[in-house]
CSV table of C-alpha atoms and ligand atoms in Angstrom, one decimal:
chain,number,residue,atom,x,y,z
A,62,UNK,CA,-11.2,-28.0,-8.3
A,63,UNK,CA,-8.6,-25.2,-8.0
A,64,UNK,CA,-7.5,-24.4,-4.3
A,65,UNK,CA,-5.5,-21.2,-3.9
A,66,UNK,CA,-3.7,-21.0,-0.8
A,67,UNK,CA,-1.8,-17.5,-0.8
A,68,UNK,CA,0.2,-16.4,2.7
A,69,UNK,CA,3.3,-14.3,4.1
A,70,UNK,CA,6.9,-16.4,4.5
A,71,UNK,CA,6.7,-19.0,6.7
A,72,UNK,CA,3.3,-19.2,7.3
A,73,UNK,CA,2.9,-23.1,6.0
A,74,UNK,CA,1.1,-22.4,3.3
A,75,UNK,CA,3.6,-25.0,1.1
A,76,UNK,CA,3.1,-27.5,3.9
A,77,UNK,CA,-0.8,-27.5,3.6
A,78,UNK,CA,-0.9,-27.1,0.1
A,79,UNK,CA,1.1,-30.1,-0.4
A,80,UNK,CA,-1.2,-31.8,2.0
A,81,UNK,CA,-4.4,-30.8,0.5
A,82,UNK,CA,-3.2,-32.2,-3.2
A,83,UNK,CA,-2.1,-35.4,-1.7
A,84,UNK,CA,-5.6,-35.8,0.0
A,85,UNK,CA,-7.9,-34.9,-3.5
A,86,UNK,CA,-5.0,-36.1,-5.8
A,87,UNK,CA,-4.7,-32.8,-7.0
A,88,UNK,CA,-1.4,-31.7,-8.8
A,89,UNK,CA,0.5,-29.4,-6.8
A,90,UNK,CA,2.4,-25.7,-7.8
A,91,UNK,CA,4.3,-23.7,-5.2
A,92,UNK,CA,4.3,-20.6,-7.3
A,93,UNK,CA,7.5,-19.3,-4.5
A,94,UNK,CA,9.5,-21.5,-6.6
A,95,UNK,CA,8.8,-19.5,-10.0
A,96,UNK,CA,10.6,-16.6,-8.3
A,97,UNK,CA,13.3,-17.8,-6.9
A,98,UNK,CA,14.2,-19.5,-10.3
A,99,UNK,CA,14.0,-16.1,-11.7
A,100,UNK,CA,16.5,-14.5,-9.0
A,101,UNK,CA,18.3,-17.6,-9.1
A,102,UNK,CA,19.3,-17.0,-12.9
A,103,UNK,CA,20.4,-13.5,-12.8
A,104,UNK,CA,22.1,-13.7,-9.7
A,105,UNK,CA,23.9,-17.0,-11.4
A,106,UNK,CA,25.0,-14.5,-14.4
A,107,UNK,CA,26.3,-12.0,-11.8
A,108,UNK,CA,23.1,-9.5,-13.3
A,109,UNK,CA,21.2,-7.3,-10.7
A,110,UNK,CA,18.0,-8.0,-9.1
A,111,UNK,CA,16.8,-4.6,-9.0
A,112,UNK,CA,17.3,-4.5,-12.9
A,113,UNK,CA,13.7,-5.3,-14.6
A,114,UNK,CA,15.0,-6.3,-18.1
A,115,UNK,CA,17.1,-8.9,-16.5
A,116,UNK,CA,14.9,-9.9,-14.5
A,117,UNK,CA,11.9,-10.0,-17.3
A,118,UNK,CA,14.4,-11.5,-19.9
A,119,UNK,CA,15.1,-14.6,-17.0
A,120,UNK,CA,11.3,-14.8,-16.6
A,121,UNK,CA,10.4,-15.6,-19.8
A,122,UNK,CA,13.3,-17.6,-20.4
A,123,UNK,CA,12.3,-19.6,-17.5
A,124,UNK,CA,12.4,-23.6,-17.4
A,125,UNK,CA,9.9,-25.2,-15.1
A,126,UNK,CA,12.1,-28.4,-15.3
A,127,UNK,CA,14.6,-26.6,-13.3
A,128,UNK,CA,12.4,-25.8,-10.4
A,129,UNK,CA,13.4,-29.2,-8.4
A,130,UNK,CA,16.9,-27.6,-8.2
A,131,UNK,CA,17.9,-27.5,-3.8
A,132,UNK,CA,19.2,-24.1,-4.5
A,133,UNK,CA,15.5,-22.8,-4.9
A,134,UNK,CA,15.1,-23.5,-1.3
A,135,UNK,CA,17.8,-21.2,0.0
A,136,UNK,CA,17.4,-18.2,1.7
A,137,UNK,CA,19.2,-16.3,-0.9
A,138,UNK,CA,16.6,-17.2,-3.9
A,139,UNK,CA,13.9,-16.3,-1.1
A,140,UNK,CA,15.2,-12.6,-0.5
A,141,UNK,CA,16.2,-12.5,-3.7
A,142,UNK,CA,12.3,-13.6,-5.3
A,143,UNK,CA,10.9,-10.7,-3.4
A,144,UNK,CA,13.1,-8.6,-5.5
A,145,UNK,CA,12.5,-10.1,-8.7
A,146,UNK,CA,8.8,-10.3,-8.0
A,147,UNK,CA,8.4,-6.9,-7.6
A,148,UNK,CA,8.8,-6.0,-11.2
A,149,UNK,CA,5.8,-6.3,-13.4
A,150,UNK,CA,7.5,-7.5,-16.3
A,151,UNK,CA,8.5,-10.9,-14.0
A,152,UNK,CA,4.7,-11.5,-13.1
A,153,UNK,CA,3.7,-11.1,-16.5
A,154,UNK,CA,6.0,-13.6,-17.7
A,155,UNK,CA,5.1,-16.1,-15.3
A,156,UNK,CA,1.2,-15.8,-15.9
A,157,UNK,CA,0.6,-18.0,-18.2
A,158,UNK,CA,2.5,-20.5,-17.2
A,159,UNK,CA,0.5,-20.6,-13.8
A,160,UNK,CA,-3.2,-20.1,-15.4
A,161,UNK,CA,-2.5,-23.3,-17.3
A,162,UNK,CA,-0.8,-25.2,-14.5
A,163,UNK,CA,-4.4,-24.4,-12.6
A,164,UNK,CA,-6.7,-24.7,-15.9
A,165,UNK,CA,-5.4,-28.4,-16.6
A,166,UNK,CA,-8.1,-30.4,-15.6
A,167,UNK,CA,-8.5,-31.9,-12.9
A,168,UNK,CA,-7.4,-28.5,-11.3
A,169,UNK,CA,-4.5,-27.7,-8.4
A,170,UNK,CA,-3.4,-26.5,-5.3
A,171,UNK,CA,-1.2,-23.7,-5.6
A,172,UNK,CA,0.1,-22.0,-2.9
A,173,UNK,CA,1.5,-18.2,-3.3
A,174,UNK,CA,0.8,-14.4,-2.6
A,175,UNK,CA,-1.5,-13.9,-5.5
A,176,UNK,CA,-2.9,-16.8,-6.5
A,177,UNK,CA,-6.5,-15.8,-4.9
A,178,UNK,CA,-6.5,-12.3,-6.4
A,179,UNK,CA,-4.8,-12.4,-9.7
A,180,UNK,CA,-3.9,-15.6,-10.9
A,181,UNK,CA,-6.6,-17.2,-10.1
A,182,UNK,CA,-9.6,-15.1,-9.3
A,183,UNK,CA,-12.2,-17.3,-10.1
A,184,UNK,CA,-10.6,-20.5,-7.9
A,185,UNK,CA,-13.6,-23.0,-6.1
A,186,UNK,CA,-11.5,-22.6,-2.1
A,187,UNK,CA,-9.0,-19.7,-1.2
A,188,UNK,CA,-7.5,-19.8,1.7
A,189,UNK,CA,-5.4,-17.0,3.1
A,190,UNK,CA,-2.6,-18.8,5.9
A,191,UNK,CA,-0.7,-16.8,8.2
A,192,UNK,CA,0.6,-16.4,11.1
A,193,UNK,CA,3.0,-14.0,13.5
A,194,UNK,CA,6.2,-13.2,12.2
A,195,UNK,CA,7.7,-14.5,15.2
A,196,UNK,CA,6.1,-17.7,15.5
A,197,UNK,CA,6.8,-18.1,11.2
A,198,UNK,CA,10.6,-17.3,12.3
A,199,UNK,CA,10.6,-19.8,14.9
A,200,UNK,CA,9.4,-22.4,12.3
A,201,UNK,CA,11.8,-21.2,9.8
A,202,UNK,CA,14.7,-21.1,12.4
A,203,UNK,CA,13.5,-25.4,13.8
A,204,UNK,CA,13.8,-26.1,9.7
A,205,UNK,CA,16.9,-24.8,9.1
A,206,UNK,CA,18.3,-26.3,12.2
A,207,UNK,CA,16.9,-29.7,11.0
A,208,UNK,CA,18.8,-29.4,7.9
A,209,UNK,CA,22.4,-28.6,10.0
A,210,UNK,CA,22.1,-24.9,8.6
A,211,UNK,CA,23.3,-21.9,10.5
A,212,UNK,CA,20.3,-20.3,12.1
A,213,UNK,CA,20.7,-16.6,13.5
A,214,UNK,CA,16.8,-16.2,14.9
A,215,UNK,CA,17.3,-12.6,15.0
A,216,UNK,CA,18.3,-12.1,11.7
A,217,UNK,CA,15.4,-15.0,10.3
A,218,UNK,CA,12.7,-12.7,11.7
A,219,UNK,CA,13.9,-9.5,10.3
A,220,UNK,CA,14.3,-11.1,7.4
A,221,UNK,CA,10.8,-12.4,7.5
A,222,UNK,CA,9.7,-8.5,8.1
A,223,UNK,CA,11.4,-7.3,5.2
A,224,UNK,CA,10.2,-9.6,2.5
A,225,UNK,CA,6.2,-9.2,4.5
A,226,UNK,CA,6.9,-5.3,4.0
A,227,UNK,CA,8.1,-5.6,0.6
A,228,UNK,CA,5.4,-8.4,-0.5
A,229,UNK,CA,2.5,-6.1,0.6
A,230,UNK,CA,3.6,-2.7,-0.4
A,231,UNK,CA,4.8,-3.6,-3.7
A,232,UNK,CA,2.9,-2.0,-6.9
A,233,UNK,CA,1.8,-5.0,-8.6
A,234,UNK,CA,-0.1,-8.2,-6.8
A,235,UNK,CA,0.4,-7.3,-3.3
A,236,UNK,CA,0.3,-10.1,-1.0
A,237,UNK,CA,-3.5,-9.5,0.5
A,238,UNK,CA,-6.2,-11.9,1.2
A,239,UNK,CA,-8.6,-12.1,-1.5
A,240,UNK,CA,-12.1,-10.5,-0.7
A,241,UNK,CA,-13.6,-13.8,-0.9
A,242,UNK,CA,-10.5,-15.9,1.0
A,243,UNK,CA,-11.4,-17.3,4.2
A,244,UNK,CA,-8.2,-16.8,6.9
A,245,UNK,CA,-6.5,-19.1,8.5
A,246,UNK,CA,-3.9,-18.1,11.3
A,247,UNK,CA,-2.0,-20.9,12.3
A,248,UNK,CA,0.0,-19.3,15.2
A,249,UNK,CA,-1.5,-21.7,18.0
A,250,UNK,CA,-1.9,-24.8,15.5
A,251,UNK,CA,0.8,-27.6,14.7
A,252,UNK,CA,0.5,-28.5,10.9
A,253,UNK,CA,-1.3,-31.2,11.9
A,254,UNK,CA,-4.6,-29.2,13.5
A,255,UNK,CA,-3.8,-26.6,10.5
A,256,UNK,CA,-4.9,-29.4,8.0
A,257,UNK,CA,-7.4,-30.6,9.6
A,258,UNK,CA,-8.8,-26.8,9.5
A,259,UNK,CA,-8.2,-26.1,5.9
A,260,UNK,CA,-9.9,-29.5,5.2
A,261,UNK,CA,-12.8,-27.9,7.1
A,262,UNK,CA,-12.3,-25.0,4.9
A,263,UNK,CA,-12.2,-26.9,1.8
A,264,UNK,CA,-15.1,-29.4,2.6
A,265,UNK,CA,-17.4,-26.3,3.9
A,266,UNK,CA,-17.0,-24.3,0.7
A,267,UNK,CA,-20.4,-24.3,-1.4
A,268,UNK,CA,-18.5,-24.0,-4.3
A,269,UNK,CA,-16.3,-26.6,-4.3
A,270,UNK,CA,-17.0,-29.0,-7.2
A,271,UNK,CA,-16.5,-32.9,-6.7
A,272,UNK,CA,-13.4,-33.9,-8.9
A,273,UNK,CA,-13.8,-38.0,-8.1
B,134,ATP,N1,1.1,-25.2,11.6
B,134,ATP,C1,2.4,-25.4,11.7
B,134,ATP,N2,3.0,-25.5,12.9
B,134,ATP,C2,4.3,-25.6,13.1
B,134,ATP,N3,5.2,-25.7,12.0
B,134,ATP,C3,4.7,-25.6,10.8
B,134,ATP,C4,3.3,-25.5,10.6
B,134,ATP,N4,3.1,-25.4,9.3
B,134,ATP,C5,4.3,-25.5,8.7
B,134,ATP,N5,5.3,-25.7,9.6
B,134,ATP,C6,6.7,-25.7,9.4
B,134,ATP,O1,7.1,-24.4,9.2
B,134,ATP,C7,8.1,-24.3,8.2
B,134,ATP,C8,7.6,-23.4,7.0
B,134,ATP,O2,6.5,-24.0,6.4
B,134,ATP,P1,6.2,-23.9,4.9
B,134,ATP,O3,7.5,-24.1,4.1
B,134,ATP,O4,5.1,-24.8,4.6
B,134,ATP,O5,5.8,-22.4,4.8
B,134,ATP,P2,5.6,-21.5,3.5
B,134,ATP,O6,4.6,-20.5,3.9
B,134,ATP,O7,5.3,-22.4,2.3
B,134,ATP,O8,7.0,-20.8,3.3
B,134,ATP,P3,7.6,-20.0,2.1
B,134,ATP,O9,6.8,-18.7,2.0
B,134,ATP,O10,9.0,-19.6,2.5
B,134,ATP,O11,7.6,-20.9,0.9
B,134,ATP,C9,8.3,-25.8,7.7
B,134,ATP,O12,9.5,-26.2,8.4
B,134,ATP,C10,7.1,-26.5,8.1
B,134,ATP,O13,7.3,-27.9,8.4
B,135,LIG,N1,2.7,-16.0,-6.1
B,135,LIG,C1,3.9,-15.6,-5.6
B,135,LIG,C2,4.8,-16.4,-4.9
B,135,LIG,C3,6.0,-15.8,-4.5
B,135,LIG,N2,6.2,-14.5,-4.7
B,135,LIG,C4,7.5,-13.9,-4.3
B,135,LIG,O1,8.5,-14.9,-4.1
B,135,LIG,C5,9.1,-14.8,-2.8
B,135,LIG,C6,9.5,-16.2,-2.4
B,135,LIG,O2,8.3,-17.0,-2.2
B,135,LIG,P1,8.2,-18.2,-1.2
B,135,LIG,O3,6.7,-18.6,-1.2
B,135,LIG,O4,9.0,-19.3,-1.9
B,135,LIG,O5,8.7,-17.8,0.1
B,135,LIG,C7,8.1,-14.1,-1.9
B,135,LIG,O6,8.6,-13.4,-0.8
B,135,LIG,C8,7.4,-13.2,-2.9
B,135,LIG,O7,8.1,-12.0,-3.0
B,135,LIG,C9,5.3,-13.7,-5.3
B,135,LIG,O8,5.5,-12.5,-5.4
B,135,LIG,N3,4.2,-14.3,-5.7
């Protein structure tokens, strides 16, 4: 079964991805990560995000064994990745790599912003996540306060604008629900009531196909 759970910043699309692999033992991609590597290496080399060979050339030089590194997480790589992603060269480059992370039986949850309309078109469950930008920078702000970071609300939700205005205008695989995506908005549920919904999601889909 391939679930593709696609979503603005902050929206907990990682959170219930992660939870709907553990629950079918399904292997798990957060596609955000592939991106971030990406900005992560030029910025590393001291190249420029807006430049698309750089950005192209750190694509397909790209090594998935790096994607555990804690840098990823930042909010650097995450401004950065909307930059990078932008340039179709970058999504080329990481195509492949995600159509066979998905066609490896016995399928994945990946989560993303174009994993229901281009990457994986023909996935069994999509579901689109989101939720206000103000209640996704209020979860963004609790997280980073849990980890002893800095946290400037203010600046978290302008942030969160920015990368939702330049995720959905962007030429190439906008962040958009897929026609056939059921939505979720999670503004006025925990994670916990999220999950329980995208499980209903799941488990209600006619063309989900047993895995076990
Ligand atoms: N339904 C929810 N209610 C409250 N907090 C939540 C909910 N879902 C996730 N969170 C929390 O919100 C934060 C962001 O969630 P998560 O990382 O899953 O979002 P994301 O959409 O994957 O983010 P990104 O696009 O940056 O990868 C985390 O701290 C997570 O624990
Ligand atoms: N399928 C995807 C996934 C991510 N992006 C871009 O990367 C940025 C960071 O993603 P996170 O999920 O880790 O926040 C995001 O803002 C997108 O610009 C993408 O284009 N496609």
């Amino acid at each position: 079964m391939i679930v593709a759970i696609d979503g603005p910043a902050a929206s907990g699309k990682g959170t219930l991805a992660r939870r709907l692999a553990a629950h079918y033992g399904l292997p798990h991609l957060d596609s955000g990560l592939l991106y971030r590597a990406v900005a992560h290496h030029v910025a590393a080399r001291g190249g420029d995000l807006h430049d698309p060979e750089a950005a192209t050339q750190a694509a397909r030089a790209l090594d998935a064994a790096t994607l555990g590194d804690p840098a990823l997480r930042g909010r650097h790589a995450g401004e950065g990745a909307s930059i990078v992603s932008a340039h179709p060269g970058v999504r080329a480059a990481l195509l492949d790599f995600q159509r066979s992370f998905a066609a490896t039986p016995p399928g994945a949850v990946i989560d993303g912003r174009d994993i229901g309309t281009v990457i994986c078109p023909d996935a069994e469950v999509k579901i689109f996540v989101t939720a206000s930008a103000e209640e996704r920078a209020r979860r963004r702000a609790s997280e980073l306060a849990g980890r002893g970071e800095p946290v400037d609300q203010a600046a978290i939700l302008e942030d969160i604008r920015r990368r939702d205005e330049r995720d959905t205008t962007r030429a190439v695989a906008p962040l958009k629900a897929a026609d056939d995506a059921v939505t979720l908005d999670t503004t006025n549920l925990d994670a916990e009531a999220a999950f329980r919904a995208a499980l209903a999601i799941v488990e209600g889909n006619p063309k989900r196909r047993r895995t076990a």
